[in-house]
mmCIF file of C-alpha atoms and ligand atoms in Angstrom:
data_model
loop_
_atom_site.group_PDB
_atom_site.id
_atom_site.type_symbol
_atom_site.label_atom_id
_atom_site.label_comp_id
_atom_site.label_asym_id
_atom_site.label_seq_id
_atom_site.Cartn_x
_atom_site.Cartn_y
_atom_site.Cartn_z
ATOM 1 C CA MET A 150 117.670 124.928 -176.054
ATOM 2 C CA THR A 151 119.695 125.054 -179.104
ATOM 3 C CA GLU A 152 121.659 122.061 -180.262
ATOM 4 C CA LEU A 153 125.310 122.855 -180.338
ATOM 5 C CA GLY A 154 128.097 121.888 -182.812
ATOM 6 C CA ARG A 155 129.575 118.429 -182.225
ATOM 7 C CA LEU A 156 133.338 117.416 -182.054
ATOM 8 C CA GLU A 157 132.743 115.186 -185.256
ATOM 9 C CA ASP A 158 131.768 118.316 -187.169
ATOM 10 C CA LEU A 159 135.138 119.715 -186.889
ATOM 11 C CA PRO A 160 137.949 118.927 -189.510
ATOM 12 C CA GLN A 161 140.324 116.262 -188.343
ATOM 13 C CA ASP A 162 143.418 118.321 -188.869
ATOM 14 C CA TYR A 163 141.989 121.176 -186.799
ATOM 15 C CA ARG A 164 141.104 118.710 -183.949
ATOM 16 C CA ASP A 165 144.691 117.432 -184.131
ATOM 17 C CA ASP A 166 146.160 120.812 -183.927
ATOM 18 C CA LEU A 167 143.933 121.554 -180.812
ATOM 19 C CA THR A 168 145.115 118.313 -179.156
ATOM 20 C CA ARG A 169 148.867 119.068 -179.746
ATOM 21 C CA GLN A 170 148.456 122.371 -178.081
ATOM 22 C CA ASN A 171 146.355 120.926 -175.229
ATOM 23 C CA LEU A 172 143.256 122.700 -176.227
ATOM 24 C CA VAL A 173 139.853 121.504 -176.347
ATOM 25 C CA PRO A 174 136.621 123.315 -177.792
ATOM 26 C CA LEU A 175 134.076 123.863 -175.330
ATOM 27 C CA TRP A 176 130.888 123.850 -177.212
ATOM 28 C CA PRO A 177 130.617 120.166 -177.902
ATOM 29 C CA SER A 178 130.648 119.542 -174.389
ATOM 30 C CA LEU A 179 128.907 122.596 -173.041
ATOM 31 C CA ARG A 180 125.589 120.849 -172.340
ATOM 32 C CA SER A 181 127.171 117.952 -170.637
ATOM 33 C CA VAL A 182 129.055 120.083 -168.054
ATOM 34 C CA LEU A 183 126.114 122.618 -167.640
ATOM 35 C CA PRO A 184 122.917 120.309 -168.205
ATOM 36 C CA PRO A 185 119.592 122.220 -168.112
ATOM 37 C CA LYS A 186 117.925 122.751 -164.758
ATOM 38 C CA THR A 187 119.340 119.615 -162.897
ATOM 39 C CA PRO A 188 122.907 118.204 -162.451
ATOM 40 C CA ALA A 189 123.959 115.100 -163.976
ATOM 41 C CA ARG A 190 124.815 112.781 -161.110
ATOM 42 C CA ARG A 191 127.056 109.537 -161.196
ATOM 43 C CA THR A 192 125.646 108.776 -157.481
ATOM 44 C CA GLN A 193 122.934 106.113 -158.046
ATOM 45 C CA PRO A 194 120.485 104.885 -155.441
ATOM 46 C CA ALA A 195 122.412 102.114 -153.784
ATOM 47 C CA PHE A 196 121.738 99.649 -150.987
ATOM 48 C CA TRP A 197 124.095 97.440 -148.880
ATOM 49 C CA SER A 198 122.610 94.460 -147.045
ATOM 50 C CA TYR A 199 124.581 93.949 -143.553
ATOM 51 C CA GLN A 200 123.410 90.247 -143.592
ATOM 52 C CA ALA A 201 125.023 89.841 -147.116
ATOM 53 C CA LEU A 202 128.346 91.768 -146.207
ATOM 54 C CA ARG A 203 128.836 90.377 -142.787
ATOM 55 C CA PRO A 204 130.053 86.906 -143.732
ATOM 56 C CA LEU A 205 132.449 88.556 -146.200
ATOM 57 C CA LEU A 206 133.689 91.025 -143.794
ATOM 58 C CA MET A 207 134.470 88.049 -141.150
ATOM 59 C CA ARG A 208 136.207 86.181 -143.965
ATOM 60 C CA ALA A 209 138.496 89.345 -144.310
ATOM 61 C CA GLY A 210 139.172 88.820 -140.476
ATOM 62 C CA GLU A 211 140.837 85.379 -141.584
ATOM 63 C CA LEU A 212 142.292 86.571 -144.784
ATOM 64 C CA ALA A 213 143.747 90.030 -143.900
ATOM 65 C CA PRO A 214 145.713 90.086 -140.699
ATOM 66 C CA MET A 215 145.921 93.479 -139.139
ATOM 67 C CA GLU A 216 149.572 93.571 -139.972
ATOM 68 C CA LYS A 217 148.651 93.351 -143.580
ATOM 69 C CA ALA A 218 145.520 95.686 -143.393
ATOM 70 C CA GLU A 219 146.133 98.368 -140.873
ATOM 71 C CA ARG A 220 142.397 99.103 -141.423
ATOM 72 C CA ARG A 221 140.260 96.023 -142.166
ATOM 73 C CA VAL A 222 137.428 97.535 -144.236
ATOM 74 C CA LEU A 223 135.188 96.631 -146.857
ATOM 75 C CA VAL A 224 134.161 99.674 -148.866
ATOM 76 C CA LEU A 225 130.508 100.356 -149.734
ATOM 77 C CA ALA A 226 130.969 101.473 -153.133
ATOM 78 C CA ASN A 227 128.495 103.036 -155.457
ATOM 79 C CA PRO A 228 128.576 101.163 -158.736
ATOM 80 C CA GLY A 229 127.455 104.669 -160.542
ATOM 81 C CA HIS A 230 130.906 106.033 -159.678
ATOM 82 C CA GLY A 231 132.804 102.839 -160.628
ATOM 83 C CA LEU A 232 133.478 100.307 -157.743
ATOM 84 C CA GLU A 233 137.268 101.051 -157.934
ATOM 85 C CA LYS A 234 136.709 104.868 -157.003
ATOM 86 C CA MET A 235 135.508 103.720 -153.653
ATOM 87 C CA GLN A 236 132.783 106.511 -153.488
ATOM 88 C CA ALA A 237 129.340 106.251 -152.064
ATOM 89 C CA SER A 238 128.466 109.673 -153.464
ATOM 90 C CA ALA A 239 130.664 112.631 -154.816
ATOM 91 C CA ALA A 240 131.949 113.548 -151.484
ATOM 92 C CA MET A 241 131.176 110.460 -149.285
ATOM 93 C CA TYR A 242 133.002 107.318 -148.614
ATOM 94 C CA LEU A 243 131.549 104.404 -146.666
ATOM 95 C CA GLY A 244 133.476 101.464 -145.285
ATOM 96 C CA MET A 245 132.403 98.601 -142.803
ATOM 97 C CA GLN A 246 135.326 98.176 -140.590
ATOM 98 C CA LEU A 247 136.178 94.922 -138.613
ATOM 99 C CA LEU A 248 138.264 94.539 -135.393
ATOM 100 C CA LEU A 249 138.745 91.366 -133.678
ATOM 101 C CA PRO A 250 139.200 90.774 -129.983
ATOM 102 C CA GLY A 251 142.707 91.891 -128.960
ATOM 103 C CA GLU A 252 143.553 93.535 -132.222
ATOM 104 C CA TRP A 253 144.935 96.972 -132.662
ATOM 105 C CA ALA A 254 144.745 99.423 -135.560
ATOM 106 C CA PRO A 255 147.581 101.683 -135.249
ATOM 107 C CA SER A 256 147.746 105.400 -134.847
ATOM 108 C CA HIS A 257 147.485 107.663 -137.715
ATOM 109 C CA ARG A 258 146.106 111.224 -138.558
ATOM 110 C CA HIS A 259 145.089 112.377 -141.908
ATOM 111 C CA THR A 260 143.440 115.209 -143.919
ATOM 112 C CA PRO A 261 139.964 113.655 -144.657
ATOM 113 C CA ASN A 262 137.536 113.825 -141.852
ATOM 114 C CA ALA A 263 136.052 110.588 -140.510
ATOM 115 C CA VAL A 264 133.299 109.344 -138.298
ATOM 116 C CA ARG A 265 132.430 105.798 -137.050
ATOM 117 C CA LEU A 266 128.953 104.730 -136.308
ATOM 118 C CA VAL A 267 129.084 101.464 -134.277
ATOM 119 C CA VAL A 268 127.170 98.551 -135.708
ATOM 120 C CA GLU A 269 127.855 95.548 -133.807
ATOM 121 C CA GLY A 270 129.845 94.062 -130.652
ATOM 122 C CA GLU A 271 131.371 95.613 -127.484
ATOM 123 C CA GLY A 272 134.737 96.297 -125.936
ATOM 124 C CA ALA A 273 136.385 98.244 -128.777
ATOM 125 C CA TYR A 274 137.389 101.915 -128.406
ATOM 126 C CA THR A 275 138.982 104.563 -130.657
ATOM 127 C CA THR A 276 141.536 106.827 -128.999
ATOM 128 C CA VAL A 277 141.186 110.299 -130.631
ATOM 129 C CA ASN A 278 144.044 112.873 -129.435
ATOM 130 C CA GLY A 279 144.555 110.951 -126.319
ATOM 131 C CA GLU A 280 140.834 110.498 -125.454
ATOM 132 C CA LYS A 281 139.692 107.082 -125.328
ATOM 133 C CA CYS A 282 136.176 106.766 -126.669
ATOM 134 C CA PRO A 283 134.500 103.441 -125.806
ATOM 135 C CA MET A 284 132.407 102.108 -128.829
ATOM 136 C CA ALA A 285 128.581 100.800 -128.183
ATOM 137 C CA ARG A 286 126.116 100.172 -130.754
ATOM 138 C CA GLY A 287 124.661 103.299 -132.343
ATOM 139 C CA ASP A 288 127.606 105.532 -130.781
ATOM 140 C CA LEU A 289 129.023 108.259 -133.216
ATOM 141 C CA ILE A 290 132.844 109.000 -132.807
ATOM 142 C CA LEU A 291 134.306 111.686 -134.762
ATOM 143 C CA THR A 292 137.953 111.721 -135.953
ATOM 144 C CA PRO A 293 138.179 115.142 -137.526
ATOM 145 C CA THR A 294 140.888 116.248 -139.967
ATOM 146 C CA GLY A 295 144.394 116.088 -138.299
ATOM 147 C CA LEU A 296 143.543 114.371 -134.941
ATOM 148 C CA TRP A 297 145.487 111.267 -134.042
ATOM 149 C CA HIS A 298 143.404 108.129 -133.931
ATOM 150 C CA GLU A 299 143.773 104.529 -133.305
ATOM 151 C CA HIS A 300 141.296 101.659 -132.643
ATOM 152 C CA GLY A 301 141.884 98.875 -129.901
ATOM 153 C CA HIS A 302 139.510 96.040 -128.751
ATOM 154 C CA ASP A 303 139.460 94.582 -125.163
ATOM 155 C CA GLY A 304 136.258 92.577 -125.643
ATOM 156 C CA ASP A 305 135.638 89.032 -126.656
ATOM 157 C CA ALA A 306 133.567 89.163 -129.722
ATOM 158 C CA PRO A 307 134.127 90.941 -133.269
ATOM 159 C CA VAL A 308 133.328 94.766 -133.372
ATOM 160 C CA VAL A 309 132.199 96.326 -136.579
ATOM 161 C CA TRP A 310 131.529 99.993 -137.418
ATOM 162 C CA LEU A 311 130.449 102.110 -140.448
ATOM 163 C CA ASP A 312 133.246 104.541 -141.394
ATOM 164 C CA VAL A 313 132.119 107.665 -143.179
ATOM 165 C CA LEU A 314 134.776 109.921 -144.700
ATOM 166 C CA ASP A 315 134.891 112.831 -146.923
ATOM 167 C CA LEU A 316 137.782 111.025 -148.616
ATOM 168 C CA PRO A 317 136.351 111.365 -152.236
ATOM 169 C CA LEU A 318 136.219 115.175 -151.899
ATOM 170 C CA VAL A 319 139.644 115.624 -150.173
ATOM 171 C CA TYR A 320 141.298 113.060 -152.516
ATOM 172 C CA TYR A 321 139.716 114.874 -155.697
ATOM 173 C CA THR A 322 141.248 118.400 -154.406
ATOM 174 C CA GLU A 323 144.687 116.798 -154.154
ATOM 175 C CA THR A 324 144.870 117.347 -150.354
ATOM 176 C CA SER A 325 144.506 113.634 -149.018
ATOM 177 C CA TYR A 326 147.499 112.266 -147.057
ATOM 178 C CA ALA A 327 148.277 110.477 -143.683
ATOM 179 C CA ILE A 328 150.960 110.581 -141.165
ATOM 180 C CA GLU A 329 151.585 107.495 -139.235
ATOM 181 C CA GLY A 330 152.221 107.851 -135.332
ATOM 182 C CA GLN A 331 153.133 106.176 -132.135
ATOM 183 C CA ARG A 332 150.626 104.474 -129.905
ATOM 184 C CA GLN A 333 149.109 107.520 -127.998
ATOM 185 C CA SER A 334 148.936 107.634 -124.328
ATOM 186 C CA VAL A 335 145.492 108.227 -122.908
ATOM 187 C CA VAL A 336 144.886 111.303 -121.178
ATOM 188 C CA PRO A 337 142.128 111.264 -118.600
ATOM 189 C CA GLY A 338 139.790 114.059 -117.857
ATOM 190 C CA ARG A 339 139.595 115.602 -121.404
ATOM 191 C CA GLY A 340 136.257 113.773 -121.914
ATOM 192 C CA ASP A 341 132.849 114.990 -123.149
ATOM 193 C CA GLU A 342 131.066 114.637 -119.782
ATOM 194 C CA GLY A 343 130.776 118.431 -119.338
ATOM 195 C CA TYR A 344 128.732 118.569 -122.640
ATOM 196 C CA ARG A 345 126.160 116.018 -121.899
ATOM 197 C CA ARG A 346 123.339 118.260 -120.798
ATOM 198 C CA GLY A 347 121.861 120.428 -123.578
ATOM 199 C CA GLY A 348 121.901 124.121 -123.213
ATOM 200 C CA VAL A 349 125.179 124.406 -120.930
ATOM 201 C CA VAL A 350 128.820 124.011 -121.805
ATOM 202 C CA PRO A 351 131.929 124.172 -119.615
ATOM 203 C CA ALA A 352 132.979 127.517 -118.828
ATOM 204 C CA PRO A 353 135.675 127.163 -116.074
ATOM 205 C CA ALA A 354 136.618 130.710 -114.678
ATOM 206 C CA PHE A 355 134.363 132.192 -117.300
ATOM 207 C CA GLU A 356 136.502 130.769 -120.205
ATOM 208 C CA ARG A 357 134.888 128.645 -122.676
ATOM 209 C CA ALA A 358 137.059 125.946 -124.584
ATOM 210 C CA ALA A 359 139.147 126.740 -127.467
ATOM 211 C CA ARG A 360 139.224 123.323 -128.712
ATOM 212 C CA ALA A 361 137.888 123.134 -132.419
ATOM 213 C CA TYR A 362 136.411 119.823 -131.621
ATOM 214 C CA PRO A 363 135.296 119.809 -127.943
ATOM 215 C CA VAL A 364 133.192 116.586 -128.292
ATOM 216 C CA VAL A 365 134.215 113.445 -130.291
ATOM 217 C CA ARG A 366 131.852 110.901 -128.960
ATOM 218 C CA TYR A 367 128.242 111.015 -129.095
ATOM 219 C CA PRO A 368 126.423 108.053 -127.276
ATOM 220 C CA TRP A 369 123.411 106.749 -128.816
ATOM 221 C CA ALA A 370 121.740 106.424 -125.462
ATOM 222 C CA ASP A 371 121.810 110.218 -125.441
ATOM 223 C CA THR A 372 120.838 110.758 -129.067
ATOM 224 C CA ARG A 373 117.941 108.175 -128.773
ATOM 225 C CA ALA A 374 116.634 109.790 -125.641
ATOM 226 C CA ALA A 375 116.768 113.259 -127.284
ATOM 227 C CA LEU A 376 114.688 111.784 -130.261
ATOM 228 C CA LEU A 377 112.059 110.187 -128.072
ATOM 229 C CA ALA A 378 111.878 113.465 -125.943
ATOM 230 C CA LEU A 379 111.432 115.543 -129.111
ATOM 231 C CA ALA A 380 108.966 113.235 -130.396
ATOM 232 C CA ALA A 381 106.742 113.295 -127.082
ATOM 233 C CA ASP A 382 107.245 117.141 -127.062
ATOM 234 C CA ARG A 383 106.144 117.845 -130.519
ATOM 235 C CA PRO A 384 103.332 115.377 -131.347
ATOM 236 C CA GLU A 385 102.497 117.255 -134.576
ATOM 237 C CA LEU A 386 105.981 117.394 -135.809
ATOM 238 C CA GLN A 387 106.648 115.258 -139.051
ATOM 239 C CA ALA A 388 110.567 114.990 -139.102
ATOM 240 C CA VAL A 389 111.674 114.018 -135.710
ATOM 241 C CA GLN A 390 115.223 114.590 -136.384
ATOM 242 C CA VAL A 391 118.416 115.880 -134.523
ATOM 243 C CA GLY A 392 121.795 116.996 -135.972
ATOM 244 C CA TYR A 393 125.113 116.266 -134.586
ATOM 245 C CA VAL A 394 126.767 119.753 -133.809
ATOM 246 C CA ASN A 395 129.836 121.155 -132.017
ATOM 247 C CA PRO A 396 128.013 122.105 -128.637
ATOM 248 C CA GLU A 397 130.560 125.153 -128.504
ATOM 249 C CA THR A 398 129.484 126.741 -131.793
ATOM 250 C CA GLY A 399 126.255 124.998 -132.708
ATOM 251 C CA ALA A 400 127.779 124.500 -136.294
ATOM 252 C CA ASP A 401 127.842 121.095 -137.986
ATOM 253 C CA ALA A 402 129.965 118.661 -136.045
ATOM 254 C CA GLN A 403 132.503 118.431 -138.993
ATOM 255 C CA ASN A 404 133.372 120.731 -141.859
ATOM 256 C CA ILE A 405 132.253 118.742 -144.978
ATOM 257 C CA LEU A 406 129.644 116.262 -144.117
ATOM 258 C CA GLY A 407 126.627 116.576 -141.937
ATOM 259 C CA PHE A 408 125.367 113.915 -139.506
ATOM 260 C CA TYR A 409 121.798 113.345 -138.229
ATOM 261 C CA ALA A 410 119.593 110.967 -136.512
ATOM 262 C CA LEU A 411 116.040 110.522 -137.461
ATOM 263 C CA MET A 412 113.118 108.649 -135.726
ATOM 264 C CA LEU A 413 109.977 107.502 -137.821
ATOM 265 C CA ARG A 414 107.002 107.000 -135.418
ATOM 266 C CA PRO A 415 105.203 103.831 -135.470
ATOM 267 C CA GLY A 416 103.570 103.318 -138.897
ATOM 268 C CA GLN A 417 104.937 106.758 -140.086
ATOM 269 C CA THR A 418 105.761 107.924 -143.650
ATOM 270 C CA LEU A 419 107.928 110.715 -144.287
ATOM 271 C CA ARG A 420 108.715 112.344 -147.455
ATOM 272 C CA LEU A 421 111.979 114.293 -147.341
ATOM 273 C CA PRO A 422 112.506 117.640 -148.983
ATOM 274 C CA VAL A 423 114.487 117.473 -152.417
ATOM 275 C CA ARG A 424 117.806 118.894 -151.904
ATOM 276 C CA SER A 425 121.092 119.140 -153.611
ATOM 277 C CA PRO A 426 123.211 116.935 -151.403
ATOM 278 C CA ALA A 427 123.402 113.156 -151.540
ATOM 279 C CA VAL A 428 122.355 111.287 -148.386
ATOM 280 C CA VAL A 429 123.240 108.130 -146.614
ATOM 281 C CA PHE A 430 120.746 106.107 -144.492
ATOM 282 C CA HIS A 431 121.887 103.594 -141.969
ATOM 283 C CA GLN A 432 119.256 101.620 -139.867
ATOM 284 C CA ILE A 433 120.182 101.860 -136.252
ATOM 285 C CA GLU A 434 117.036 100.066 -134.850
ATOM 286 C CA GLY A 435 113.751 99.038 -136.483
ATOM 287 C CA ALA A 436 113.230 98.730 -140.184
ATOM 288 C CA THR A 437 112.503 101.195 -142.817
ATOM 289 C CA GLY A 438 111.203 101.140 -146.434
ATOM 290 C CA VAL A 439 113.240 103.655 -148.465
ATOM 291 C CA SER A 440 112.222 104.690 -151.793
ATOM 292 C CA VAL A 441 114.820 106.793 -153.661
ATOM 293 C CA GLY A 442 113.448 108.161 -157.103
ATOM 294 C CA GLU A 443 112.357 104.935 -158.992
ATOM 295 C CA SER A 444 114.371 102.540 -156.567
ATOM 296 C CA ALA A 445 112.908 101.047 -153.417
ATOM 297 C CA PHE A 446 114.950 99.253 -150.497
ATOM 298 C CA ALA A 447 113.931 97.549 -147.436
ATOM 299 C CA LEU A 448 116.375 98.534 -144.639
ATOM 300 C CA ASN A 449 116.744 96.066 -141.684
ATOM 301 C CA GLU A 450 119.054 96.705 -138.750
ATOM 302 C CA ALA A 451 122.552 97.643 -139.698
ATOM 303 C CA ASP A 452 121.531 97.984 -143.487
ATOM 304 C CA THR A 453 122.813 101.037 -145.388
ATOM 305 C CA CYS A 454 121.541 102.848 -148.564
ATOM 306 C CA CYS A 455 122.394 105.881 -150.393
ATOM 307 C CA ALA A 456 120.427 108.606 -152.539
ATOM 308 C CA PRO A 457 121.706 111.179 -154.958
ATOM 309 C CA GLY A 458 120.970 114.639 -154.572
ATOM 310 C CA TYR A 459 118.032 116.256 -156.253
ATOM 311 C CA THR A 460 116.018 113.118 -155.741
ATOM 312 C CA GLU A 461 112.756 112.362 -153.857
ATOM 313 C CA VAL A 462 113.075 110.278 -151.022
ATOM 314 C CA VAL A 463 110.407 108.623 -148.945
ATOM 315 C CA LEU A 464 110.729 106.707 -145.716
ATOM 316 C CA ARG A 465 108.241 104.334 -144.415
ATOM 317 C CA ASN A 466 108.405 102.657 -141.086
ATOM 318 C CA ALA A 467 107.980 99.166 -141.676
ATOM 319 C CA ALA A 468 106.764 98.567 -138.042
ATOM 320 C CA ALA A 469 103.259 99.681 -136.932
ATOM 321 C CA ASP A 470 104.143 99.406 -133.180
ATOM 322 C CA ALA A 471 107.747 100.522 -132.949
ATOM 323 C CA PRO A 472 109.761 103.415 -133.892
ATOM 324 C CA SER A 473 112.521 103.180 -136.517
ATOM 325 C CA PHE A 474 115.770 104.880 -135.801
ATOM 326 C CA LEU A 475 118.053 105.813 -138.616
ATOM 327 C CA PHE A 476 121.531 107.507 -138.925
ATOM 328 C CA LEU A 477 121.838 109.917 -141.921
ATOM 329 C CA ALA A 478 125.009 111.364 -143.284
ATOM 330 C CA ASP A 479 124.936 114.119 -145.971
ATOM 331 C CA GLU A 480 126.847 116.701 -148.101
ATOM 332 C CA SER A 481 125.173 119.788 -146.652
ATOM 333 C CA PRO A 482 128.166 121.588 -144.934
ATOM 334 C CA LEU A 483 130.057 121.287 -147.993
ATOM 335 C CA HIS A 484 127.283 122.532 -150.282
ATOM 336 C CA ARG A 485 126.625 125.513 -148.070
ATOM 337 C CA LYS A 486 130.134 126.494 -147.924
ATOM 338 C CA LEU A 487 130.283 126.146 -151.692
ATOM 339 C CA GLY A 488 127.312 128.197 -151.905
ATOM 340 C CA VAL A 489 125.480 125.495 -154.053
ATOM 341 C CA TYR A 490 123.162 124.258 -151.247
ATOM 342 C CA GLU A 491 119.480 123.869 -152.614
ATOM 343 C CA ASN A 492 116.375 122.886 -151.093
ATOM 344 C CA ARG A 493 113.577 122.655 -153.645
ATOM 345 C CA GLY A 494 110.906 121.640 -151.094
HETATM 346 O O1 GTQ B 756 139.792 103.842 -139.274
HETATM 347 O O2 GTQ B 756 141.307 105.362 -139.620
HETATM 348 O O3 GTQ B 756 137.570 103.344 -143.510
HETATM 349 O O4 GTQ B 756 142.085 105.706 -142.048
HETATM 350 C C1 GTQ B 756 139.521 104.501 -144.195
HETATM 351 C C2 GTQ B 756 140.620 105.104 -143.733
HETATM 352 C C3 GTQ B 756 139.019 103.987 -141.877
HETATM 353 C C4 GTQ B 756 140.438 104.744 -140.190
HETATM 354 C C5 GTQ B 756 138.665 103.983 -143.180
HETATM 355 C C6 GTQ B 756 140.917 105.203 -142.493
HETATM 356 C C7 GTQ B 756 140.078 104.568 -141.449
#
């Protein structure tokens, strides 16, 4: 690849003239915006220990009352992007949110899509467009773009969940904003129960639901059972993995980020394909050794890590006698829609 001219090679008066006209020569920057064969990535392999962050989150419970926080969240920021950018990857934002007994996080809706993966505690719930979604460990709750959501807590111990948003992308595209709302009245009977059994969907009087997001709560008990059933049904299968989908369409549950649950069999080592999207791993149950390129992380329960795209990831179940269950979030739906998705095997 031929070396191109540098900015310093240009006469200063010419560079000044360009600047005055808001012009920039491409050739000194061409190789950095179009690097050979593999993209430049700010996203670094990064790890967040739940044991280390939990006391800091509980301290936030004392330091930041809900009236002053609205959402009491510590953001899991990837140092490769600069912490102030609050990004885990190019398109993904991660936050650990704390709600204490009796607290209330007021209703709002916004353009970024969010999901919550419940990490600890019982008795909290998120109300999504009038649907009350109880939160239990491992449950996935969607709050897609434009839907009202608020969080409440009737239990007696702190509840913590992991927020995954496509905020960095939506912010970058200058489309991120929120609207504050009134406390929602809960509408009974709009629940997800009619979708609980695979292969059938509600079709009253032959008409299928027109709602864009027919399901907003995916209980961990069901997902876990699906993984165990898949593992038993397909003993030869390496990647025991399910994807969270919209059951009306079979498409990804949300537009921009993809969500999956993965089970490692006892003692299993699994090499993931090298693909374009960055991936986030969160340990729901068990323990996993995660190698991301040259980095290695030991994930215990409630720990989280992140891998940049175009990077080899190997997962190793740290237990020889129990499965490991992981929640994954990635940028696949976005890459597919943009036409840049790659799987290099
Ligand atoms: O719970 O609605 O972590 O609006 C960031 C922005 C959580 C939420 C976040 C949000 C929320």
